Coordinates of C-alpha atoms in Angstrom, one line a residue:
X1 CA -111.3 67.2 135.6
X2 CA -111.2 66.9 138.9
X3 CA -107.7 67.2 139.2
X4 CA -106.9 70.0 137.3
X5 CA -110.1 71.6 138.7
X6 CA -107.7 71.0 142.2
X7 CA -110.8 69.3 144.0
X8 CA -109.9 67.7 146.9
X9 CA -111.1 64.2 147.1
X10 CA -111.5 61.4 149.6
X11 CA -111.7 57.7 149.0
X12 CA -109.1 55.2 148.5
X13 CA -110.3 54.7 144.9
X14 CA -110.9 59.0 144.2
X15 CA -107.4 59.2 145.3
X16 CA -105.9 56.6 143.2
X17 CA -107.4 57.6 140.1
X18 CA -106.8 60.9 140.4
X19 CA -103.1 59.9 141.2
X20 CA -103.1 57.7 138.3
X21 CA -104.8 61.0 135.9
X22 CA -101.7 63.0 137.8
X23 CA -98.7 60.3 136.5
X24 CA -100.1 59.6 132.9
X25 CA -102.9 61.9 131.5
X26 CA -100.2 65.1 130.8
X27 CA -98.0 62.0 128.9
X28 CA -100.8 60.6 127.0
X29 CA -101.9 63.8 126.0
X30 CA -99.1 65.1 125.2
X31 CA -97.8 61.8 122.8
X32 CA -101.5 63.0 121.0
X33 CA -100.2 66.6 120.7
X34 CA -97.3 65.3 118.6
X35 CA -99.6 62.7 116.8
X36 CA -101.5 65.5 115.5
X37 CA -98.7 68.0 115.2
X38 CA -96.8 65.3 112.7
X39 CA -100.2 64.3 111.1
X40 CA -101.1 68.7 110.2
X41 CA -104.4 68.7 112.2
X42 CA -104.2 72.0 113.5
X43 CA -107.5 72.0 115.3
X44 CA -106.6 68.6 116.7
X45 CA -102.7 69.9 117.9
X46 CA -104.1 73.0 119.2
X47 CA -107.0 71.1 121.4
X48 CA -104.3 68.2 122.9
X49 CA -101.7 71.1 123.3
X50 CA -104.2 72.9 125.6
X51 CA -104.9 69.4 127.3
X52 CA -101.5 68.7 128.3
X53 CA -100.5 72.0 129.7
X54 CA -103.5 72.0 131.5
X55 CA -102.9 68.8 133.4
X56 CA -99.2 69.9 133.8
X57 CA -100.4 73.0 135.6
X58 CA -103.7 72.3 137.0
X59 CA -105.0 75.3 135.8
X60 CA -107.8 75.4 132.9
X61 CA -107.6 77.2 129.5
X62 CA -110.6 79.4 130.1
X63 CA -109.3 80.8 133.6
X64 CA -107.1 83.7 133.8
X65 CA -103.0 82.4 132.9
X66 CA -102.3 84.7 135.8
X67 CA -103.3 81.4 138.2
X68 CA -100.3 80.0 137.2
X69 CA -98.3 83.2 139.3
X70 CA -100.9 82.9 142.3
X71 CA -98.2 81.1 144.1
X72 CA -94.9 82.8 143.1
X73 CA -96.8 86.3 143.1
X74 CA -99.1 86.0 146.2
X75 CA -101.8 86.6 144.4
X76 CA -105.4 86.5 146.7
X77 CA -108.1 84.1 145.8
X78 CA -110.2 87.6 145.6
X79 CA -107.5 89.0 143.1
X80 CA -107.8 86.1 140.7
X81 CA -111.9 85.9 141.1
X82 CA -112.1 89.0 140.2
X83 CA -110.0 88.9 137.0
X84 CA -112.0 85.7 135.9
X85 CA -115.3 87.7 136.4
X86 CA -114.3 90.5 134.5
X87 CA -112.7 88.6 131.7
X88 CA -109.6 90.1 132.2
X89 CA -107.3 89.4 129.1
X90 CA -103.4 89.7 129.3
X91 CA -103.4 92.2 126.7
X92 CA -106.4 94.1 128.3
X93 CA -104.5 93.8 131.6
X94 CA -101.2 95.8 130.0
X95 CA -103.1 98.1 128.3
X96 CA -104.0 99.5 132.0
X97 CA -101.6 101.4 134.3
X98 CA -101.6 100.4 138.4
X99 CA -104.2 102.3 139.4
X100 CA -106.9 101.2 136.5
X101 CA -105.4 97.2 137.9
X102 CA -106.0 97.8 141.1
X103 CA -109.2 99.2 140.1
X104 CA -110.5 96.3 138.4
X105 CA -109.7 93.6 140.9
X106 CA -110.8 95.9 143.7
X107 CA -107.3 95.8 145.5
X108 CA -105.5 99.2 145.1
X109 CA -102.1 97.6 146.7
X110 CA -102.1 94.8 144.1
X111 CA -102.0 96.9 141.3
X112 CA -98.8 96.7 140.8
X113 CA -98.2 93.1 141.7
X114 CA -101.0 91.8 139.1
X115 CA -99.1 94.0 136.5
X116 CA -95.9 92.5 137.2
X117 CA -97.5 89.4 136.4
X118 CA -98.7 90.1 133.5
X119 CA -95.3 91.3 132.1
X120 CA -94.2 87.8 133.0
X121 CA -96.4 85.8 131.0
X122 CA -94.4 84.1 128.3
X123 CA -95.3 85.9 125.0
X124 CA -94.1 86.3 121.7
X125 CA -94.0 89.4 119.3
X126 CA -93.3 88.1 115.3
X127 CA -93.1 89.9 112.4
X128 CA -93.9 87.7 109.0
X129 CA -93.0 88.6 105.3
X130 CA -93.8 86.3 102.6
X131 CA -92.4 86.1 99.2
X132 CA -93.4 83.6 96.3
X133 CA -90.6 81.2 95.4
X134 CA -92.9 79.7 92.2
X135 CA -96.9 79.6 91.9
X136 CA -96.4 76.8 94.1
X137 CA -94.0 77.6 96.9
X138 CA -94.1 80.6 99.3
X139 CA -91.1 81.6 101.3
X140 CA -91.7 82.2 105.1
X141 CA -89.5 84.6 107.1
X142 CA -90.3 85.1 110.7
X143 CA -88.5 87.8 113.2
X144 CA -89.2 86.6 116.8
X145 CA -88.8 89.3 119.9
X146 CA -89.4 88.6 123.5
X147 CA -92.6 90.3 124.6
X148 CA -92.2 89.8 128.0
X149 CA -90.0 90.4 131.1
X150 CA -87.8 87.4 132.3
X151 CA -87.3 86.3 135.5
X152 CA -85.1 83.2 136.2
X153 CA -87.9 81.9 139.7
X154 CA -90.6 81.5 137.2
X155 CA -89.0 80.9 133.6
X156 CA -85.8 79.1 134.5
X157 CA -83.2 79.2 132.0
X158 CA -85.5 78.4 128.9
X159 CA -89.1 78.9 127.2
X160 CA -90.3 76.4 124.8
X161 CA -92.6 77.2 121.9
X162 CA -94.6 75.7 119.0
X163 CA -94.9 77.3 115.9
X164 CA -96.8 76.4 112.9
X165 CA -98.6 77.8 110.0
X166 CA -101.9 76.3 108.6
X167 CA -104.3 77.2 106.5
X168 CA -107.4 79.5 106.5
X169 CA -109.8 76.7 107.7
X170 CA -107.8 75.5 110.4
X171 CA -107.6 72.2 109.5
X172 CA -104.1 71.2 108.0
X173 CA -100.4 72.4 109.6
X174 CA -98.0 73.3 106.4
X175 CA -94.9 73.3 109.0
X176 CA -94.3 73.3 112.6
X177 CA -91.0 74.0 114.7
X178 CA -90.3 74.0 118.3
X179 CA -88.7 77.1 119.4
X180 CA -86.5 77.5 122.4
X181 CA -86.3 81.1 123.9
X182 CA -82.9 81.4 126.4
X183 CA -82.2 83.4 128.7
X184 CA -79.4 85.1 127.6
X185 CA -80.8 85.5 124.3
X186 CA -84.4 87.5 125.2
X187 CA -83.2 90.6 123.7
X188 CA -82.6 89.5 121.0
X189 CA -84.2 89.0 117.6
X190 CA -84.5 85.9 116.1
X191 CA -84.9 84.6 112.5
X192 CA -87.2 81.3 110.9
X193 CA -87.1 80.8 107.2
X194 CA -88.9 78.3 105.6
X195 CA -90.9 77.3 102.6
X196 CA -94.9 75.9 102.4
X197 CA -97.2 75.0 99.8
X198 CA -99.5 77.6 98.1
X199 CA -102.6 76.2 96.1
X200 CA -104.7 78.3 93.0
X201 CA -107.0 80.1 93.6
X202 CA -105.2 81.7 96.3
X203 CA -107.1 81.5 99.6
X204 CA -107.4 84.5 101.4
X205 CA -104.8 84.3 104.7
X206 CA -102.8 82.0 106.2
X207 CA -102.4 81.6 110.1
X208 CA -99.2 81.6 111.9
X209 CA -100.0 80.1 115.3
X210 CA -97.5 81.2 118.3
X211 CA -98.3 78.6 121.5
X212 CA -96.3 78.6 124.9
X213 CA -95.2 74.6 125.3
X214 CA -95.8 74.8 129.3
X215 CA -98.0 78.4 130.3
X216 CA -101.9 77.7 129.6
X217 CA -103.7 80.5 127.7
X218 CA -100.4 82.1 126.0
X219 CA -101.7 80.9 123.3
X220 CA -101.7 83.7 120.1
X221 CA -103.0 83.2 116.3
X222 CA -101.5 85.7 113.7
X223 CA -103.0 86.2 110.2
X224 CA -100.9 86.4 107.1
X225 CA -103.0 88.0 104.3
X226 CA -102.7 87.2 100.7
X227 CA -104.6 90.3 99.2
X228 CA -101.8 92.2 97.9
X229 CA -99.4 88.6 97.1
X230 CA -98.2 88.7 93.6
X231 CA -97.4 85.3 91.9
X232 CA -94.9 85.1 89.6
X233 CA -96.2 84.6 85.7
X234 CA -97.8 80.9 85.0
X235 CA -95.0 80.1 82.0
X236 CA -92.0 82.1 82.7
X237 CA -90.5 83.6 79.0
X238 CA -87.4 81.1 77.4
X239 CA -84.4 83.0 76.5
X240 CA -84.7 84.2 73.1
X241 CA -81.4 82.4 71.1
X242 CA -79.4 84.8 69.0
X243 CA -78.8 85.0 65.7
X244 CA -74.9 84.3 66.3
X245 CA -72.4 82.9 63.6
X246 CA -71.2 79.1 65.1
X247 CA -67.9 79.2 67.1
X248 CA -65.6 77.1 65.5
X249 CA -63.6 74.7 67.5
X250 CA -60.6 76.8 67.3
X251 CA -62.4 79.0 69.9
X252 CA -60.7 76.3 72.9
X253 CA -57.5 78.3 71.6
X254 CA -56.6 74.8 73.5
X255 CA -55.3 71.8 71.1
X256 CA -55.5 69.5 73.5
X257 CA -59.3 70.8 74.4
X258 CA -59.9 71.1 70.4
X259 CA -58.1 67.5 69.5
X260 CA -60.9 65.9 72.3
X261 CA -63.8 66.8 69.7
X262 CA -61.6 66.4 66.3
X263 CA -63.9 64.1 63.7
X264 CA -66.9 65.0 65.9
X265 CA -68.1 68.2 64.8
X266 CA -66.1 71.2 63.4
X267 CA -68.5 74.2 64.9
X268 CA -70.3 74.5 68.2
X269 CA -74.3 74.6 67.5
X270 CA -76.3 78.2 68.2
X271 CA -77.3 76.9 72.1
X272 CA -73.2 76.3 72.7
X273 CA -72.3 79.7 71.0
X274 CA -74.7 81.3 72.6
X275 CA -73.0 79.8 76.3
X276 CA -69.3 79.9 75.0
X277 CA -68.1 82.5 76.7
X278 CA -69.8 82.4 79.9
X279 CA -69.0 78.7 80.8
X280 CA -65.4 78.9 79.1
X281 CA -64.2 82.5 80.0
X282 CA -65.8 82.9 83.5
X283 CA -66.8 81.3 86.7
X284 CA -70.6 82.2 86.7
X285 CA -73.3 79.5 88.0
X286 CA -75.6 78.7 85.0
X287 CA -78.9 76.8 84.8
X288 CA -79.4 75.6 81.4
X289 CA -82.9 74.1 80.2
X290 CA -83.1 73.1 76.5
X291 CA -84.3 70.3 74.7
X292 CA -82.9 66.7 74.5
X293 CA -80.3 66.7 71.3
X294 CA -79.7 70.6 71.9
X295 CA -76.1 69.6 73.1
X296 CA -76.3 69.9 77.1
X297 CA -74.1 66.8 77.8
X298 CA -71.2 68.9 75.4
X299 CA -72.2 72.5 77.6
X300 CA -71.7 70.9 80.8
X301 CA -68.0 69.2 79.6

């Protein structure tokens, strides 16, 4: 705490523990992170998450991310007190023009500078649409958009993020990816597809949970309601089989084809008549489900 608190200490031993805390507690912490990603505890992932980036940058979740920019911005100790007193959220922060900024941190001139910064913070803008494979499988598709404005002296060439959606108790991960942002890719939009489980009865939302891998407090939880999610029926409808006369043989028009089954049968049965011409005249995909005896071994030669 101490550490990423940025308390100055004295003492050989002080000094070497909080060396020691400096070296290995971001490592540790994050090797947890990725224990708990892998295991789905999304309370667990979130909490270590927050841990290591917090060690990393010696800044704590609860302060204002804009502490990470005090450096590279100038920012005043007064400037970032005064955020941090006012609970001054990023969003809150660009809903304000220069003048209502400079207002709230009781610096007209940094106004602008403290806006700046907050148009650097890493942050995502998604877009979700689900669509139900089976009763059992949903289809995820994500759009991802930049949110923010780049600039190489504070995000280098590439932003990491974690992605994941879990359920609406927080407590289990469904599927996680780590998504790189690059540079020469911000403005553009980018896709994730995937599929999770879906359980009966049908709980209210799912989370999609946006996290920056190294910025503390970009940190953004997007609901996914179910209320207007249609499943598709519990026993899909069989084909109905026609009422068609049996192909004979000669159908092949092939003797070669026709002299393979010759002794074996002298008509096709109502299942291959009724997939004759599809699988012999045409180069369609099919999925055929029947029963065992119903012929599938002759429909797929």
């Amino acid at each position: 705490q101490a550490y990423v608190s940025q308390v100055r200490v004295t003492g050989f031993t002080l000094v070497s523990d909080t060396n020691y805390a400096a070296q290995n507690g971001a490592r540790v912490s994050r090797a947890l992170f990725e224990i708990a990603l892998r295991k789905g505890l999304c309370t667990l992932a979130t909490t270590f998450s927050r841990i290591s980036r917090s060690i990393d940058r010696r800044v704590w979740w609860w302060e204002t991310p804009l502490r990470q920019l005090a450096d590279v911005m100038k920012f005043p100790d007064s400037v970032i007190r005064n955020l941090e007193d006012r609970h001054a959220t990023v969003d809150a922060l660009l809903d304000m023009d220069a003048r209502e900024v400079g207002q709230l941190v009781h610096h007209e001139r940094m106004g602008d500078k403290v806006l700046e910064g907050a148009r650097t913070l890493p942050r995502l803008q998604i877009e979700t649409e689900i669509q139900p494979v089976t009763r059992q499988i949903l289809r995820v598709t994500i759009k991802i958009t930049a949110a923010f404005k780049w600039s190489r002296r504070v995000h280098g060439t590439v932003e990491p993020f974690w992605i994941w959606v879990g359920d609406s108790d927080n407590e289990h991960i469904y599927h996680s990816e780590n998504f790189m942002l690059h540079e020469k890719q911000r403005n553009e939009t980018h896709t994730l597809a995937f599929t999770i489980p879906i359980f009966e009865p049908l709980p209210p939302q799912y989370f999609v949970h946006v996290l920056s891998d190294r910025w503390v407090g970009m940190d953004e939880v997007h609901a996914v309601s179910f209320k207007h999610l249609i499943l598709p029926d519990q026993h899909p409808p069989h084909t109905d089989l026609l009422d068609l006369t049996p192909l004979p043989l000669s159908a092949l028009q092939n003797p070669r084809f026709e002299a393979l089954y010759q002794g074996r049968f002298t008509h096709f049965n109502p299942v291959q008549t009724q997939l004759f011409h599809t699988l012999y005249h045409t180069n369609r995909n099919v999925l055929a489900g029947a029963p065992t005896g119903s012929g599938k071994t002759l429909i797929t030669e």
